[in-house]
């Protein structure tokens, strides 16, 4: 754990006058805190997600932090994953840890729900039952998001291990996603980062 504040990603500070600035590595805004943080207060009961016993194994549990986040769609598109049904999937076998990815839409209510879930994890209320891999933000509308929402996203990104942005897919307004859909590259990158196979991938490429 670290005492650094994981919830703020501020601009780089300018060098002092007369002091040459040393080259700084490029910061990837997709990455943030990798473990629960000291000093993060435990959320009120009303702000916590429910918890459910999860008996079945999964390579990744998609945890939609609100209704319509997209956890069912992601389950359809990635082999071996399961929807968490908007609750923390708590393992029933002692010593087992479930790998969880939060999922939210990029509107204000979705982002604030993601922030509450990230705070709950960061306060270490889940112990070793959950390994948080990151947060998937699914576009709630086509086009560029307003600055206020982008700023909120940046704030939340500091408190989770990683953030992935998935684009708006207009075809899914008319019908559900299927395993045969041609996926945008952002989806393929997400699944590759998590070492997940696609349903229509060749069998020899799939992990046991």
mmCIF file of C-alpha atoms in Angstrom:
data_model
loop_
_atom_site.group_PDB
_atom_site.id
_atom_site.type_symbol
_atom_site.label_atom_id
_atom_site.label_comp_id
_atom_site.label_asym_id
_atom_site.label_seq_id
_atom_site.Cartn_x
_atom_site.Cartn_y
_atom_site.Cartn_z
ATOM 1 C CA UNK A 1 0.000 0.000 0.000
ATOM 2 C CA UNK A 2 1.025 3.612 -0.405
ATOM 3 C CA UNK A 3 0.217 6.848 1.388
ATOM 4 C CA UNK A 4 -0.002 8.770 -1.874
ATOM 5 C CA UNK A 5 -3.445 10.075 -2.761
ATOM 6 C CA UNK A 6 -4.721 7.747 -5.529
ATOM 7 C CA UNK A 7 -7.751 9.877 -6.373
ATOM 8 C CA UNK A 8 -6.040 12.872 -7.954
ATOM 9 C CA UNK A 9 -4.076 13.013 -11.179
ATOM 10 C CA UNK A 10 -2.949 16.601 -11.426
ATOM 11 C CA UNK A 11 -0.879 18.438 -14.023
ATOM 12 C CA UNK A 12 2.879 18.159 -13.886
ATOM 13 C CA UNK A 13 4.460 20.928 -11.778
ATOM 14 C CA UNK A 14 6.605 23.417 -13.771
ATOM 15 C CA UNK A 15 10.326 23.493 -12.909
ATOM 16 C CA UNK A 16 11.683 26.244 -10.677
ATOM 17 C CA UNK A 17 13.090 29.280 -12.516
ATOM 18 C CA UNK A 18 16.696 28.773 -13.521
ATOM 19 C CA UNK A 19 16.580 25.009 -12.922
ATOM 20 C CA UNK A 20 16.732 22.767 -15.963
ATOM 21 C CA UNK A 21 13.914 20.281 -16.035
ATOM 22 C CA UNK A 22 14.961 16.641 -16.145
ATOM 23 C CA UNK A 23 13.289 14.453 -18.770
ATOM 24 C CA UNK A 24 10.197 12.814 -17.302
ATOM 25 C CA UNK A 25 8.718 9.503 -18.467
ATOM 26 C CA UNK A 26 5.384 9.801 -20.219
ATOM 27 C CA UNK A 27 2.581 9.006 -17.779
ATOM 28 C CA UNK A 28 -0.104 6.654 -18.993
ATOM 29 C CA UNK A 29 -3.405 7.959 -17.608
ATOM 30 C CA UNK A 30 -4.922 4.476 -17.922
ATOM 31 C CA UNK A 31 -2.999 3.264 -14.867
ATOM 32 C CA UNK A 32 -3.633 4.093 -11.212
ATOM 33 C CA UNK A 33 -3.520 2.503 -7.755
ATOM 34 C CA UNK A 34 -2.833 -1.232 -7.851
ATOM 35 C CA UNK A 35 -3.882 -2.051 -4.262
ATOM 36 C CA UNK A 36 -6.204 -0.736 -1.550
ATOM 37 C CA UNK A 37 -4.952 2.499 -0.063
ATOM 38 C CA UNK A 38 -4.251 3.657 3.474
ATOM 39 C CA UNK A 39 -6.550 6.408 4.686
ATOM 40 C CA UNK A 40 -9.442 5.789 2.276
ATOM 41 C CA UNK A 41 -12.599 5.909 4.446
ATOM 42 C CA UNK A 42 -15.030 3.028 4.248
ATOM 43 C CA UNK A 43 -18.131 4.080 2.290
ATOM 44 C CA UNK A 44 -21.525 4.321 3.962
ATOM 45 C CA UNK A 45 -23.642 1.188 3.699
ATOM 46 C CA UNK A 46 -25.944 2.882 1.165
ATOM 47 C CA UNK A 47 -22.981 3.557 -1.135
ATOM 48 C CA UNK A 48 -21.707 -0.017 -1.216
ATOM 49 C CA UNK A 49 -22.495 -2.647 -3.801
ATOM 50 C CA UNK A 50 -24.173 -5.837 -2.608
ATOM 51 C CA UNK A 51 -22.144 -9.021 -2.237
ATOM 52 C CA UNK A 52 -23.111 -12.456 -3.513
ATOM 53 C CA UNK A 53 -21.516 -15.857 -3.180
ATOM 54 C CA UNK A 54 -19.985 -16.869 -6.513
ATOM 55 C CA UNK A 55 -19.662 -20.625 -6.871
ATOM 56 C CA UNK A 56 -18.733 -20.860 -10.542
ATOM 57 C CA UNK A 57 -15.190 -20.120 -11.737
ATOM 58 C CA UNK A 58 -14.464 -17.325 -14.200
ATOM 59 C CA UNK A 59 -11.366 -15.902 -15.825
ATOM 60 C CA UNK A 60 -12.854 -12.445 -15.189
ATOM 61 C CA UNK A 61 -16.008 -11.258 -13.467
ATOM 62 C CA UNK A 62 -17.539 -8.188 -15.149
ATOM 63 C CA UNK A 63 -19.099 -6.092 -12.392
ATOM 64 C CA UNK A 64 -21.557 -3.566 -13.755
ATOM 65 C CA UNK A 65 -21.756 -0.878 -11.097
ATOM 66 C CA UNK A 66 -25.234 0.169 -12.296
ATOM 67 C CA UNK A 67 -27.965 -1.219 -14.505
ATOM 68 C CA UNK A 68 -27.211 -1.177 -18.235
ATOM 69 C CA UNK A 69 -23.463 -0.829 -17.747
ATOM 70 C CA UNK A 70 -22.626 -3.555 -20.263
ATOM 71 C CA UNK A 71 -21.509 -6.543 -18.192
ATOM 72 C CA UNK A 72 -23.763 -8.954 -20.124
ATOM 73 C CA UNK A 73 -22.429 -7.701 -23.457
ATOM 74 C CA UNK A 74 -18.821 -8.204 -22.377
ATOM 75 C CA UNK A 75 -19.656 -11.706 -21.146
ATOM 76 C CA UNK A 76 -21.059 -12.562 -24.576
ATOM 77 C CA UNK A 77 -17.891 -11.368 -26.289
ATOM 78 C CA UNK A 78 -15.166 -12.910 -24.084
ATOM 79 C CA UNK A 79 -14.732 -16.638 -23.421
ATOM 80 C CA UNK A 80 -14.686 -17.810 -19.811
ATOM 81 C CA UNK A 81 -15.973 -14.578 -18.277
ATOM 82 C CA UNK A 82 -19.122 -14.113 -16.226
ATOM 83 C CA UNK A 83 -21.453 -11.232 -15.303
ATOM 84 C CA UNK A 84 -21.380 -10.411 -11.593
ATOM 85 C CA UNK A 85 -25.010 -9.217 -11.664
ATOM 86 C CA UNK A 86 -24.137 -5.851 -10.127
ATOM 87 C CA UNK A 87 -22.664 -7.372 -6.952
ATOM 88 C CA UNK A 88 -19.189 -8.224 -5.696
ATOM 89 C CA UNK A 89 -18.625 -11.929 -6.538
ATOM 90 C CA UNK A 90 -17.405 -13.343 -3.223
ATOM 91 C CA UNK A 91 -15.678 -16.730 -3.467
ATOM 92 C CA UNK A 92 -17.051 -19.562 -1.345
ATOM 93 C CA UNK A 93 -13.794 -21.533 -1.330
ATOM 94 C CA UNK A 94 -11.332 -20.309 1.323
ATOM 95 C CA UNK A 95 -8.151 -18.841 -0.096
ATOM 96 C CA UNK A 96 -9.748 -18.074 -3.479
ATOM 97 C CA UNK A 97 -9.540 -14.647 -5.079
ATOM 98 C CA UNK A 98 -11.828 -13.521 -7.893
ATOM 99 C CA UNK A 99 -10.524 -11.265 -10.655
ATOM 100 C CA UNK A 100 -12.993 -8.428 -11.151
ATOM 101 C CA UNK A 101 -13.331 -5.627 -13.686
ATOM 102 C CA UNK A 102 -15.741 -2.796 -12.931
ATOM 103 C CA UNK A 103 -17.974 -1.684 -15.820
ATOM 104 C CA UNK A 104 -19.754 1.672 -16.110
ATOM 105 C CA UNK A 105 -21.219 4.038 -18.673
ATOM 106 C CA UNK A 106 -19.573 7.408 -19.211
ATOM 107 C CA UNK A 107 -22.514 9.552 -18.119
ATOM 108 C CA UNK A 108 -22.459 11.284 -14.739
ATOM 109 C CA UNK A 109 -24.489 8.661 -12.885
ATOM 110 C CA UNK A 110 -22.339 5.867 -14.298
ATOM 111 C CA UNK A 111 -19.082 7.572 -13.390
ATOM 112 C CA UNK A 112 -20.161 8.374 -9.846
ATOM 113 C CA UNK A 113 -21.299 4.765 -9.385
ATOM 114 C CA UNK A 114 -17.849 3.646 -10.562
ATOM 115 C CA UNK A 115 -16.245 6.058 -8.123
ATOM 116 C CA UNK A 116 -18.235 4.616 -5.218
ATOM 117 C CA UNK A 117 -17.268 1.047 -6.161
ATOM 118 C CA UNK A 118 -13.618 2.008 -6.543
ATOM 119 C CA UNK A 119 -13.703 3.686 -3.127
ATOM 120 C CA UNK A 120 -15.202 0.562 -1.583
ATOM 121 C CA UNK A 121 -12.348 -1.537 -2.997
ATOM 122 C CA UNK A 122 -9.694 1.041 -2.079
ATOM 123 C CA UNK A 123 -10.867 1.070 1.553
ATOM 124 C CA UNK A 124 -9.914 -2.640 1.706
ATOM 125 C CA UNK A 125 -13.399 -3.735 2.707
ATOM 126 C CA UNK A 126 -13.211 -6.795 0.426
ATOM 127 C CA UNK A 127 -9.988 -8.262 1.801
ATOM 128 C CA UNK A 128 -8.360 -10.894 -0.402
ATOM 129 C CA UNK A 129 -11.634 -11.991 -1.968
ATOM 130 C CA UNK A 130 -11.338 -9.619 -4.927
ATOM 131 C CA UNK A 131 -8.462 -8.698 -7.195
ATOM 132 C CA UNK A 132 -9.537 -5.550 -9.014
ATOM 133 C CA UNK A 133 -8.049 -5.572 -12.510
ATOM 134 C CA UNK A 134 -9.475 -2.210 -13.529
ATOM 135 C CA UNK A 135 -12.439 -0.259 -14.817
ATOM 136 C CA UNK A 136 -14.106 -0.420 -18.234
ATOM 137 C CA UNK A 137 -15.862 2.783 -19.283
ATOM 138 C CA UNK A 138 -18.409 2.218 -22.050
ATOM 139 C CA UNK A 139 -19.433 5.261 -24.083
ATOM 140 C CA UNK A 140 -22.991 6.301 -23.295
ATOM 141 C CA UNK A 141 -23.355 8.249 -26.561
ATOM 142 C CA UNK A 142 -21.446 8.760 -29.804
ATOM 143 C CA UNK A 143 -18.910 11.566 -30.055
ATOM 144 C CA UNK A 144 -16.554 13.308 -27.676
ATOM 145 C CA UNK A 145 -17.511 13.494 -24.008
ATOM 146 C CA UNK A 146 -17.932 16.886 -22.285
ATOM 147 C CA UNK A 147 -14.895 18.185 -20.401
ATOM 148 C CA UNK A 148 -16.615 17.865 -17.028
ATOM 149 C CA UNK A 149 -17.074 14.134 -17.580
ATOM 150 C CA UNK A 150 -13.503 13.697 -18.841
ATOM 151 C CA UNK A 151 -12.228 15.449 -15.708
ATOM 152 C CA UNK A 152 -14.289 13.124 -13.514
ATOM 153 C CA UNK A 153 -12.940 10.117 -15.413
ATOM 154 C CA UNK A 154 -9.399 11.319 -14.767
ATOM 155 C CA UNK A 155 -10.111 11.636 -11.064
ATOM 156 C CA UNK A 156 -11.500 8.109 -10.865
ATOM 157 C CA UNK A 157 -8.618 6.697 -12.927
ATOM 158 C CA UNK A 158 -6.180 7.518 -10.145
ATOM 159 C CA UNK A 159 -7.930 5.100 -7.796
ATOM 160 C CA UNK A 160 -8.078 1.928 -9.929
ATOM 161 C CA UNK A 161 -5.322 -0.208 -11.466
ATOM 162 C CA UNK A 162 -6.290 0.523 -15.064
ATOM 163 C CA UNK A 163 -8.985 2.119 -17.189
ATOM 164 C CA UNK A 164 -10.167 0.993 -20.623
ATOM 165 C CA UNK A 165 -12.454 3.112 -22.817
ATOM 166 C CA UNK A 166 -14.869 1.335 -25.145
ATOM 167 C CA UNK A 167 -16.594 3.224 -27.971
ATOM 168 C CA UNK A 168 -20.250 3.618 -28.778
ATOM 169 C CA UNK A 169 -21.453 0.792 -31.084
ATOM 170 C CA UNK A 170 -24.547 1.988 -32.915
ATOM 171 C CA UNK A 171 -25.550 -1.496 -34.093
ATOM 172 C CA UNK A 172 -26.138 -2.590 -30.505
ATOM 173 C CA UNK A 173 -28.940 -0.059 -30.118
ATOM 174 C CA UNK A 174 -31.048 -2.257 -32.420
ATOM 175 C CA UNK A 175 -30.068 -5.657 -31.081
ATOM 176 C CA UNK A 176 -27.800 -7.466 -28.642
ATOM 177 C CA UNK A 177 -24.130 -8.100 -29.246
ATOM 178 C CA UNK A 178 -23.267 -11.552 -30.607
ATOM 179 C CA UNK A 179 -20.106 -13.632 -30.726
ATOM 180 C CA UNK A 180 -19.935 -13.116 -34.498
ATOM 181 C CA UNK A 181 -19.848 -9.303 -34.378
ATOM 182 C CA UNK A 182 -16.854 -7.480 -35.824
ATOM 183 C CA UNK A 183 -15.462 -5.753 -32.767
ATOM 184 C CA UNK A 184 -13.840 -2.322 -32.639
ATOM 185 C CA UNK A 185 -10.131 -2.432 -31.824
ATOM 186 C CA UNK A 186 -10.738 -1.073 -28.308
ATOM 187 C CA UNK A 187 -12.654 -4.237 -27.415
ATOM 188 C CA UNK A 188 -9.940 -6.458 -28.866
ATOM 189 C CA UNK A 189 -7.282 -4.542 -26.936
ATOM 190 C CA UNK A 190 -9.252 -4.911 -23.689
ATOM 191 C CA UNK A 191 -9.553 -8.670 -24.101
ATOM 192 C CA UNK A 192 -5.883 -8.983 -25.095
ATOM 193 C CA UNK A 193 -4.792 -6.990 -22.024
ATOM 194 C CA UNK A 194 -6.799 -9.370 -19.815
ATOM 195 C CA UNK A 195 -5.617 -12.470 -21.735
ATOM 196 C CA UNK A 196 -9.174 -13.324 -22.769
ATOM 197 C CA UNK A 197 -10.151 -15.246 -25.877
ATOM 198 C CA UNK A 198 -12.934 -14.301 -28.279
ATOM 199 C CA UNK A 199 -15.746 -16.822 -28.920
ATOM 200 C CA UNK A 200 -14.891 -17.086 -32.631
ATOM 201 C CA UNK A 201 -11.121 -17.358 -32.099
ATOM 202 C CA UNK A 202 -9.403 -20.526 -33.370
ATOM 203 C CA UNK A 203 -9.513 -23.292 -30.778
ATOM 204 C CA UNK A 204 -5.711 -23.650 -30.613
ATOM 205 C CA UNK A 205 -5.433 -20.015 -29.521
ATOM 206 C CA UNK A 206 -7.669 -20.472 -26.533
ATOM 207 C CA UNK A 207 -6.288 -21.044 -23.072
ATOM 208 C CA UNK A 208 -7.473 -24.000 -21.096
#
